[in-house]
């Protein structure tokens, strides 16, 4: 299931940009009340977007306690420092963020857990099973971070009006 | 402060005539001056594993409730613990998992946005309620079983006991949340399962904790973890999605403990592997029956199809695909625990479209 964004709720930032993930980190850090309730989350989590005729976009969120300490770019293959990462084509990632922007949160098959279960668009990878485990043990935290994109879409609409 | 620091200034006899013991004031055998330092999260169980306090014995020397690292007087009563070897219950990540469990507790009452439940197509509501009936039925086993064994675990492995305590609380909450979901939208509890009860009895009657852990953590909870993942996928609204995600986080922790515990047990004594295999030989047969149980299969298929209209075209094929993934991930978990089941498993892999030779290669 893919969703088309409405003009009133689309992300202004490209999904394959560090600025988007920095904004997600900022959004996370601005809402400790959400993440403290979910419990601490210590992990180095990556997102890899494969792009046609271009190097993949690869970004890491360094999550500590109840927030995101740092957002860094890494070269595909240079993921030794990560616990686990999600990898998929850019258009699938675009669909993930479009769905969040449109609905205020991930819906249907566009949640991280569902995508990974179906594994036909986005897959979870890690160096070992212990690292991959963290994706499931911290899943609600990760989903909440991504759902933060909805607030960015709304805010940008507000800024532009 | 050493034992040589005699306290001759203190009385030897108390006001009611009893002899007084001031030896604790000299530190007895404690590591006076070894201070555990809090880390960023606070003072964790990992932080206090300092000096001899952090040394976990391979075999507990006594069977008492005396705290590990304390000075234990002669004649302390024997508690009759049965699990006295580290490999009986330990997992290398158990202290971290305990801390994580404590930090990530949640409330089934307030963490789920119950007020946002929506009226669903009656067939879908029935299917969700049938799934919740099953989950309400099975979740308490993962509390009852650790509770059955908890008092038999030597107190020297207190971190493992504490983790199992969190698991009990987690499973109470899962029982609560699925019961609440069944009752919250007008559907109610539907059909309990005979096959389900047989699986639960098999787990509960395991002869050793390690066999019980194989049946519960590796097999039972591993499958339930996959059902939660499927539940998240097929949830009709964000309310159910959050319910399954929150439960999934807890269940993944339990599976992580069980997997690492079994690995530890097999590494300490390779003969334990056969004991685990024997338990899984029985458990796999029962769980295969459970997944094929008509009321479970049909409810999941309806949810996957989004209703009864497309259950044959969409629900059944997708469920079959997900079940193949479920059994594949179970075999991968076994491998990770040091138990290779690919050749021995009694699960009808070929019938489920799983290529055994590919698993062996993997």
XYZ file of N, CA and C in Angstrom, chain B residues 79-298:
660
model
N 18.242 -23.361 51.378
C 16.929 -23.073 50.791
C 16.493 -24.139 49.792
N 17.365 -25.059 49.494
C 16.987 -26.150 48.598
C 16.893 -25.758 47.136
N 17.637 -24.741 46.747
C 17.601 -24.344 45.333
C 18.026 -25.500 44.442
N 17.442 -25.566 43.265
C 17.765 -26.644 42.319
C 18.673 -26.161 41.192
N 18.610 -24.879 40.904
C 19.412 -24.341 39.799
C 20.599 -23.593 40.406
N 21.695 -24.315 40.547
C 22.844 -23.776 41.283
C 24.063 -23.535 40.408
N 23.956 -23.843 39.131
C 25.068 -23.578 38.208
C 24.730 -22.343 37.369
N 25.746 -21.561 37.111
C 25.544 -20.347 36.301
C 24.888 -20.696 34.957
N 25.353 -21.784 34.354
C 24.830 -22.141 33.031
C 23.361 -22.562 33.086
N 22.837 -22.820 34.276
C 21.417 -23.194 34.399
C 20.477 -22.040 34.040
N 20.910 -20.805 34.319
C 19.976 -19.669 34.151
C 20.588 -18.420 33.532
N 21.907 -18.365 33.488
C 22.552 -17.102 33.124
C 22.499 -16.841 31.624
N 22.592 -15.570 31.275
C 22.805 -15.149 29.896
C 23.737 -13.948 29.970
N 24.635 -13.848 29.028
C 25.654 -12.793 29.123
C 25.057 -11.389 29.129
N 23.846 -11.252 28.571
C 23.228 -9.930 28.473
C 22.135 -9.719 29.525
N 22.099 -10.567 30.551
C 20.918 -10.554 31.429
C 20.790 -9.263 32.250
N 21.911 -8.696 32.703
C 21.819 -7.456 33.489
C 21.340 -6.298 32.611
N 21.855 -6.243 31.386
C 21.432 -5.185 30.459
C 19.935 -5.339 30.133
N 19.514 -6.580 29.933
C 18.096 -6.813 29.610
C 17.198 -6.444 30.783
N 17.674 -6.702 31.999
C 16.885 -6.308 33.174
C 16.706 -4.787 33.201
N 17.816 -4.077 33.034
C 17.744 -2.601 33.056
C 16.827 -2.086 31.943
N 16.959 -2.702 30.786
C 16.118 -2.277 29.659
C 14.642 -2.526 29.977
N 14.376 -3.670 30.575
C 12.988 -4.007 30.916
C 12.410 -2.991 31.895
N 13.190 -2.632 32.897
C 12.708 -1.673 33.900
C 12.466 -0.315 33.247
N 13.378 0.074 32.360
C 13.256 1.390 31.719
C 12.098 1.444 30.732
N 11.713 0.291 30.183
C 10.729 0.309 29.107
C 9.397 -0.331 29.498
N 9.103 -0.289 30.789
C 7.770 -0.727 31.221
C 6.725 0.255 30.690
N 5.539 -0.218 30.464
C 4.464 0.653 29.972
C 3.138 0.197 30.575
N 2.160 1.037 30.431
C 0.863 0.745 31.040
C -0.160 0.411 29.961
N -0.779 -0.749 30.090
C -1.837 -1.124 29.135
C -3.059 -0.226 29.306
N -3.143 0.420 30.443
C -4.279 1.311 30.704
C -4.129 2.630 29.948
N -2.909 3.196 29.991
C -2.765 4.560 29.470
C -1.889 4.700 28.228
N -1.059 3.704 27.916
C -0.139 3.873 26.775
C -0.829 3.638 25.431
N -1.950 2.968 25.458
C -2.668 2.679 24.211
C -3.818 3.688 24.086
N -3.955 4.334 22.933
C -5.023 5.354 22.794
C -6.395 4.708 22.596
N -6.881 4.075 23.663
C -8.134 3.312 23.574
C -9.297 4.159 23.056
N -9.302 5.431 23.414
C -10.435 6.282 23.027
C -10.512 6.471 21.511
N -9.420 6.125 20.816
C -9.396 6.313 19.358
C -9.739 5.043 18.593
N -10.167 3.995 19.296
C -10.615 2.782 18.607
C -11.755 3.126 17.652
N -11.772 2.462 16.522
C -12.815 2.758 15.531
C -13.745 1.560 15.354
N -14.937 1.856 14.944
C -15.867 0.772 14.621
C -15.379 0.105 13.340
N -15.237 -1.213 13.407
C -14.690 -1.943 12.272
C -15.768 -2.767 11.597
N -15.440 -3.204 10.388
C -16.277 -4.197 9.731
C -16.445 -5.365 10.708
N -17.669 -5.872 10.898
C -17.887 -6.907 11.914
C -16.984 -8.134 11.752
N -16.705 -8.532 10.507
C -15.821 -9.691 10.309
C -14.405 -9.392 10.800
N -13.956 -8.191 10.539
C -12.604 -7.809 10.971
C -12.563 -7.698 12.497
N -13.614 -7.138 13.084
C -13.667 -7.035 14.545
C -13.662 -8.431 15.174
N -14.433 -9.335 14.599
C -14.445 -10.711 15.109
C -13.043 -11.323 15.021
N -12.392 -11.109 13.880
C -11.063 -11.704 13.686
C -10.071 -11.132 14.690
N -10.137 -9.818 14.916
C -9.229 -9.198 15.889
C -9.516 -9.758 17.289
N -10.783 -9.921 17.594
C -11.145 -10.453 18.918
C -10.720 -11.915 19.059
N -10.828 -12.682 17.969
C -10.379 -14.085 18.022
C -8.869 -14.140 18.256
N -8.127 -13.276 17.557
C -6.670 -13.239 17.761
C -6.339 -12.824 19.201
N -7.064 -11.834 19.695
C -6.821 -11.375 21.071
C -7.210 -12.446 22.094
N -8.218 -13.259 21.760
C -8.579 -14.370 22.654
C -7.410 -15.348 22.758
N -6.850 -15.691 21.604
C -5.690 -16.596 21.589
C -4.542 -16.001 22.401
N -4.249 -14.729 22.159
C -3.092 -14.116 22.825
C -3.331 -13.980 24.329
N -4.563 -13.686 24.709
C -4.877 -13.635 26.143
C -4.664 -15.012 26.773
N -4.998 -16.044 26.005
C -4.866 -17.418 26.502
C -3.397 -17.825 26.656
N -2.557 -17.422 25.691
C -1.172 -17.935 25.713
C -0.201 -17.062 26.510
N -0.489 -15.792 26.672
C 0.522 -14.910 27.240
C 0.875 -15.232 28.690
N -0.103 -15.674 29.459
C 0.175 -15.907 30.877
C 1.137 -17.074 31.109
N 1.304 -17.939 30.119
C 2.244 -19.054 30.290
C 3.667 -18.508 30.495
N 3.946 -17.401 29.837
C 5.296 -16.833 29.937
C 5.494 -16.106 31.259
N 4.430 -16.009 32.062
C 4.556 -15.542 33.443
C 4.554 -16.743 34.393
N 3.643 -17.679 34.131
C 3.534 -18.853 35.013
C 4.814 -19.675 35.019
N 5.415 -19.843 33.865
C 6.595 -20.717 33.805
C 7.796 -20.141 34.556
N 8.194 -18.892 34.311
C 9.297 -18.343 35.126
C 8.937 -18.327 36.617
N 7.645 -18.066 36.905
C 7.235 -18.053 38.318
C 7.413 -19.433 38.943
N 7.141 -20.473 38.161
C 7.286 -21.846 38.657
C 8.744 -22.145 39.018
N 9.671 -21.590 38.235
C 11.081 -21.910 38.427
C 11.822 -20.892 39.286
N 11.253 -19.727 39.458
C 11.992 -18.620 40.070
C 12.544 -18.960 41.459
N 11.734 -19.565 42.300
C 12.172 -19.844 43.665
C 13.222 -20.959 43.707
N 13.417 -21.651 42.579
C 14.412 -22.729 42.551
C 15.773 -22.228 42.062
N 15.841 -20.948 41.671
C 17.091 -20.380 41.143
C 17.931 -19.862 42.308
N 19.175 -20.288 42.339
C 20.073 -19.853 43.408
C 20.197 -18.325 43.433
N 20.215 -17.803 44.634
C 20.220 -16.346 44.813
C 21.521 -15.695 44.328
N 22.561 -16.493 44.107
C 23.800 -15.923 43.554
C 23.584 -15.404 42.129
N 22.535 -15.871 41.483
C 22.245 -15.429 40.112
C 21.081 -14.436 40.138
N 21.214 -13.497 41.039
C 20.100 -12.588 41.324
C 19.691 -11.768 40.108
N 20.662 -11.432 39.245
C 20.307 -10.645 38.056
C 19.363 -11.428 37.151
N 19.603 -12.739 37.037
C 18.719 -13.572 36.214
C 17.332 -13.644 36.856
N 17.299 -13.763 38.185
C 15.998 -13.793 38.867
C 15.245 -12.482 38.649
N 15.998 -11.386 38.716
C 15.361 -10.078 38.526
C 14.811 -9.942 37.105
N 15.578 -10.421 36.136
C 15.082 -10.341 34.754
C 13.803 -11.160 34.598
N 13.816 -12.371 35.151
C 12.625 -13.218 35.036
C 11.421 -12.550 35.715
N 11.709 -11.805 36.775
C 10.636 -11.031 37.426
C 10.032 -10.009 36.475
N 10.873 -9.352 35.692
C 10.338 -8.364 34.730
C 9.531 -9.067 33.647
N 9.982 -10.261 33.283
C 9.236 -11.000 32.252
C 7.834 -11.324 32.756
N 7.752 -11.701 34.012
C 6.440 -12.013 34.587
C 5.529 -10.785 34.496
N 6.059 -9.637 34.864
C 5.257 -8.402 34.795
C 4.864 -8.093 33.352
N 5.821 -8.266 32.433
C 5.522 -8.000 31.014
C 4.348 -8.852 30.542
N 4.387 -10.118 30.924
C 3.356 -11.028 30.410
C 1.995 -10.776 31.058
N 2.026 -10.319 32.301
C 0.762 -9.893 32.923
C 0.147 -8.765 32.091
N 1.031 -7.839 31.695
C 0.549 -6.680 30.930
C 0.033 -7.111 29.553
N 0.695 -8.105 28.956
C 0.217 -8.567 27.642
C -1.166 -9.223 27.778
N -1.299 -10.035 28.824
C -2.613 -10.643 29.072
C -3.660 -9.539 29.212
N -3.269 -8.513 29.946
C -4.180 -7.387 30.194
C -4.533 -6.660 28.894
N -3.511 -6.351 28.093
C -3.769 -5.491 26.933
C -4.620 -6.209 25.887
N -4.393 -7.525 25.709
C -5.189 -8.231 24.697
C -6.610 -8.499 25.199
N -6.727 -8.743 26.487
C -8.076 -8.886 27.063
C -8.840 -7.566 26.916
N -8.132 -6.473 27.182
C -8.782 -5.153 27.067
C -9.216 -4.885 25.631
N -8.317 -5.236 24.675
C -8.693 -4.989 23.275
C -9.908 -5.817 22.870
N -9.957 -7.061 23.331
C -11.112 -7.911 22.980
C -12.407 -7.305 23.511
N -12.325 -6.684 24.670
C -13.538 -6.182 25.308
C -13.861 -4.725 24.974
N -12.892 -4.020 24.385
C -13.050 -2.567 24.263
C -13.881 -2.112 23.071
N -14.111 -3.019 22.116
C -14.766 -2.538 20.896
C -16.049 -3.315 20.585
N -16.553 -3.994 21.611
C -17.847 -4.649 21.437
C -17.803 -6.097 20.970
N -16.607 -6.603 20.654
C -16.518 -7.979 20.148
C -16.476 -9.014 21.244
N -15.629 -8.780 22.208
C -15.501 -9.695 23.345
C -14.586 -10.868 23.061
N -14.467 -11.738 24.054
C -13.613 -12.914 23.922
C -14.343 -13.983 23.132
N -13.633 -14.610 22.204
C -14.281 -15.611 21.356
C -13.809 -17.018 21.730
N -13.313 -17.813 20.776
C -13.052 -19.237 21.058
C -11.662 -19.509 21.615
N -11.599 -20.166 22.762
C -10.310 -20.656 23.269
C -9.954 -21.912 22.467
N -8.695 -22.364 22.613
C -8.261 -23.462 21.745
C -7.774 -24.687 22.499
N -8.185 -25.867 22.018
C -7.707 -27.115 22.621
C -6.211 -27.293 22.330
N -5.842 -27.065 21.083
C -4.421 -27.202 20.713
C -3.553 -26.219 21.483
N -4.102 -25.049 21.713
C -3.366 -24.035 22.472
C -3.053 -24.560 23.862
N -4.050 -25.132 24.474
C -3.866 -25.632 25.843
C -2.839 -26.763 25.881
N -2.791 -27.566 24.819
C -1.806 -28.657 24.783
C -0.391 -28.099 24.725
N -0.206 -27.039 23.953
C 1.124 -26.412 23.896
C 1.502 -25.848 25.267
N 0.555 -25.177 25.885
C 0.832 -24.565 27.186
C 1.202 -25.629 28.216
N 0.501 -26.757 28.172
C 0.812 -27.828 29.125
C 2.192 -28.416 28.851
N 2.538 -28.563 27.586
C 3.863 -29.088 27.231
C 4.954 -28.190 27.800
N 4.778 -26.885 27.667
C 5.773 -25.937 28.165
C 5.850 -26.006 29.686
N 4.688 -25.990 30.306
C 4.651 -25.933 31.770
C 5.238 -27.183 32.413
N 5.137 -28.321 31.701
C 5.589 -29.584 32.290
C 7.027 -29.930 31.944
N 7.754 -29.018 31.348
C 9.164 -29.289 31.010
C 9.923 -29.722 32.261
N 10.872 -30.680 32.051
C 11.525 -31.286 33.215
C 12.628 -30.423 33.811
N 13.262 -29.606 32.995
C 14.338 -28.751 33.519
C 14.081 -27.319 33.076
N 14.757 -26.366 33.734
C 14.563 -24.978 33.339
C 15.076 -24.742 31.924
N 16.179 -25.408 31.585
C 16.738 -25.207 30.254
C 15.779 -25.740 29.189
N 15.170 -26.888 29.438
C 14.163 -27.389 28.492
C 12.974 -26.423 28.446
N 12.589 -25.945 29.617
C 11.466 -25.009 29.686
C 11.795 -23.737 28.921
N 13.030 -23.259 29.079
C 13.443 -22.036 28.394
C 13.449 -22.243 26.878
N 13.891 -23.430 26.449
C 13.878 -23.726 25.004
C 12.446 -23.686 24.473
N 11.548 -24.309 25.225
C 10.150 -24.368 24.776
C 9.462 -23.009 24.861
N 9.809 -22.266 25.918
C 9.128 -20.989 26.121
C 9.771 -19.863 25.306
N 11.057 -19.591 25.625
C 11.690 -18.408 25.021
C 11.982 -18.588 23.529
N 12.528 -19.744 23.215
C 12.967 -19.941 21.832
C 11.787 -20.270 20.916
N 10.988 -21.232 21.354
C 9.893 -21.707 20.501
C 8.629 -20.857 20.700
N 8.080 -20.898 21.905
C 6.787 -20.250 22.153
C 6.837 -18.746 21.971
N 7.732 -18.092 22.698
C 7.774 -16.623 22.605
C 8.307 -16.164 21.255
N 9.186 -16.984 20.665
C 9.660 -16.651 19.322
C 8.484 -16.593 18.349
N 7.603 -17.577 18.463
C 6.429 -17.602 17.580
C 5.479 -16.450 17.917
N 5.308 -16.202 19.195
C 4.412 -15.102 19.576
C 4.992 -13.762 19.111
N 6.312 -13.633 19.193
C 6.951 -12.414 18.673
C 6.583 -12.229 17.199
N 6.648 -13.312 16.451
C 6.294 -13.216 15.035
C 4.801 -12.920 14.851
N 3.979 -13.452 15.737
C 2.539 -13.135 15.650
C 2.317 -11.647 15.961
N 3.070 -11.119 16.915
C 2.961 -9.677 17.204
C 3.386 -8.856 15.985
N 4.441 -9.317 15.325
C 4.893 -8.595 14.129
C 3.805 -8.651 13.056
N 3.206 -9.819 12.909
C 2.095 -9.935 11.948
C 0.915 -9.076 12.397
N 0.674 -9.083 13.700
C -0.426 -8.303 14.255
C -0.251 -6.828 13.942
N 0.983 -6.367 14.039
C 1.257 -4.957 13.731
C 0.959 -4.666 12.265
N 1.330 -5.621 11.423
C 1.095 -5.453 9.986
C -0.409 -5.417 9.666
N -1.167 -6.297 10.306
C -2.573 -6.457 9.925
C -3.532 -5.660 10.794
N -2.989 -4.867 11.682
C -3.859 -4.081 12.559
C -4.725 -3.133 11.749
N -6.010 -3.120 12.032
C -6.897 -2.241 11.259
C -6.702 -0.758 11.567
N -6.226 -0.412 12.769
C -6.039 1.011 13.087
C -4.726 1.206 13.853
N -4.376 2.479 14.064
C -3.136 2.796 14.788
C -3.207 2.341 16.251
N -4.416 2.166 16.764
C -4.565 1.737 18.161
C -3.990 0.324 18.311
N -4.427 -0.578 17.452
C -3.924 -1.952 17.521
C -2.446 -2.005 17.151
N -2.045 -1.155 16.215
C -0.628 -1.159 15.813
C 0.265 -0.850 17.009
N -0.124 0.153 17.763
C 0.710 0.511 18.925
C 0.701 -0.617 19.957
N -0.466 -1.221 20.151
C -0.580 -2.333 21.100
C 0.398 -3.458 20.719
N 0.428 -3.813 19.459
C 1.324 -4.893 19.039
C 2.788 -4.469 19.105
N 3.076 -3.210 18.769
C 4.482 -2.767 18.812
C 5.010 -2.768 20.235
N 4.186 -2.294 21.165
C 4.633 -2.249 22.567
C 4.873 -3.667 23.096
N 3.964 -4.572 22.766
C 4.129 -5.961 23.219
C 5.327 -6.611 22.527
N 5.526 -6.258 21.277
C 6.651 -6.825 20.510
C 7.985 -6.481 21.151
N 8.096 -5.245 21.618
C 9.359 -4.828 22.253
C 9.681 -5.728 23.453
N 8.661 -5.989 24.274
C 8.865 -6.834 25.456
C 9.241 -8.258 25.041
N 8.494 -8.762 24.076
C 8.696 -10.155 23.675
C 10.098 -10.355 23.084
N 10.575 -9.379 22.339
C 11.911 -9.482 21.743
C 12.976 -9.564 22.838
N 12.716 -8.882 23.945
C 13.645 -8.944 25.089
C 13.678 -10.348 25.677
N 12.513 -10.963 25.795
C 12.449 -12.313 26.368
C 13.149 -13.314 25.457
N 12.923 -13.166 24.163
C 13.563 -14.067 23.208
C 15.088 -13.861 23.254
N 15.511 -12.614 23.394
C 16.961 -12.332 23.467
C 17.575 -13.011 24.698
N 16.854 -12.973 25.814
C 17.356 -13.658 27.013
C 17.447 -15.166 26.761
N 16.367 -15.748 26.279
C 16.318 -17.200 26.103
C 17.392 -17.678 25.141
N 17.552 -16.953 24.059
C 18.534 -17.367 23.061
C 19.941 -17.362 23.656
N 20.256 -16.296 24.369
C 21.611 -16.197 24.938
C 21.789 -17.144 26.122
N 20.705 -17.415 26.852
C 20.804 -18.388 27.951
C 21.095 -19.783 27.402
N 20.372 -20.160 26.359
C 20.580 -21.500 25.806
C 21.983 -21.629 25.222
N 22.460 -20.564 24.603
C 23.825 -20.593 24.075
C 24.824 -20.823 25.206
N 24.604 -20.105 26.299
C 25.487 -20.234 27.465
C 25.432 -21.674 28.004
N 24.229 -22.225 28.072
C 24.062 -23.581 28.613
C 24.766 -24.609 27.734
N 24.631 -24.451 26.433
C 25.250 -25.418 25.506
C 26.769 -25.266 25.519
N 27.243 -24.036 25.609
C 28.703 -23.831 25.642
C 29.306 -24.434 26.910
N 28.551 -24.319 28.022
C 29.074 -24.860 29.279
C 29.046 -26.384 29.285
N 28.054 -26.966 28.630
C 27.936 -28.425 28.604
C 27.276 -28.839 27.292
N 28.081 -29.239 26.300
C 27.509 -29.574 24.983
C 26.444 -30.658 25.043
N 26.465 -31.498 26.079
C 25.440 -32.543 26.186
C 24.040 -31.962 26.393
N 23.992 -30.739 26.880
C 22.687 -30.088 27.103
C 21.942 -29.917 25.773
N 22.713 -29.835 24.686
C 22.081 -29.639 23.370
C 21.062 -30.744 23.099
N 21.408 -31.973 23.442
C 20.478 -33.089 23.186
C 19.216 -32.941 24.031
N 19.403 -32.480 25.259
C 18.255 -32.252 26.142
C 17.304 -31.220 25.509
N 17.908 -30.179 24.935
C 17.104 -29.125 24.292
C 16.422 -29.676 23.035
N 17.188 -30.439 22.256
C 16.606 -31.041 21.041
C 15.372 -31.874 21.393
N 15.494 -32.673 22.457
C 14.381 -33.552 22.832
C 13.127 -32.731 23.171
N 13.344 -31.638 23.892
C 12.203 -30.781 24.234
C 11.593 -30.172 22.978
N 12.450 -29.731 22.069
C 11.941 -29.088 20.852
C 11.283 -30.098 19.911
N 11.746 -31.349 19.958
C 11.082 -32.387 19.148
C 9.601 -32.450 19.490
N 9.324 -32.359 20.774
C 7.927 -32.407 21.225
C 7.238 -31.071 20.935
N 7.920 -29.988 21.317
C 7.324 -28.655 21.201
C 6.984 -28.265 19.777
N 7.853 -28.614 18.856
C 7.603 -28.239 17.452
C 6.331 -28.882 16.917
N 6.121 -30.136 17.304
C 4.923 -30.824 16.841
C 3.674 -30.116 17.334
N 3.746 -29.688 18.591
C 2.572 -29.035 19.171
C 2.367 -27.654 18.548
N 3.472 -26.939 18.333
C 3.296 -25.575 17.806
C 2.857 -25.612 16.342
N 3.299 -26.628 15.619
C 2.837 -26.750 14.226
C 1.319 -26.947 14.212
N 0.832 -27.765 15.169
C -0.624 -27.966 15.270
C -1.331 -26.659 15.625
N -0.682 -25.913 16.532
C -1.290 -24.660 16.979
C -1.451 -23.676 15.823
N -0.401 -23.561 15.016
C -0.483 -22.582 13.919
C -1.501 -23.016 12.862
N -1.739 -24.319 12.790
C -2.731 -24.820 11.822
C -4.129 -24.882 12.435
N -4.222 -24.553 13.713
C -5.526 -24.624 14.392
C -6.526 -23.752 13.638
N -7.668 -24.310 13.271
C -8.581 -23.579 12.369
C -8.928 -22.167 12.842
N -9.194 -21.991 14.137
C -9.640 -20.658 14.573
C -8.501 -19.631 14.566
N -7.268 -20.127 14.677
C -6.119 -19.215 14.616
C -5.854 -18.846 13.165
N -5.785 -19.880 12.335
C -5.466 -19.694 10.918
C -6.483 -18.770 10.235
N -7.748 -19.032 10.513
C -8.787 -18.258 9.826
C -8.820 -16.802 10.296
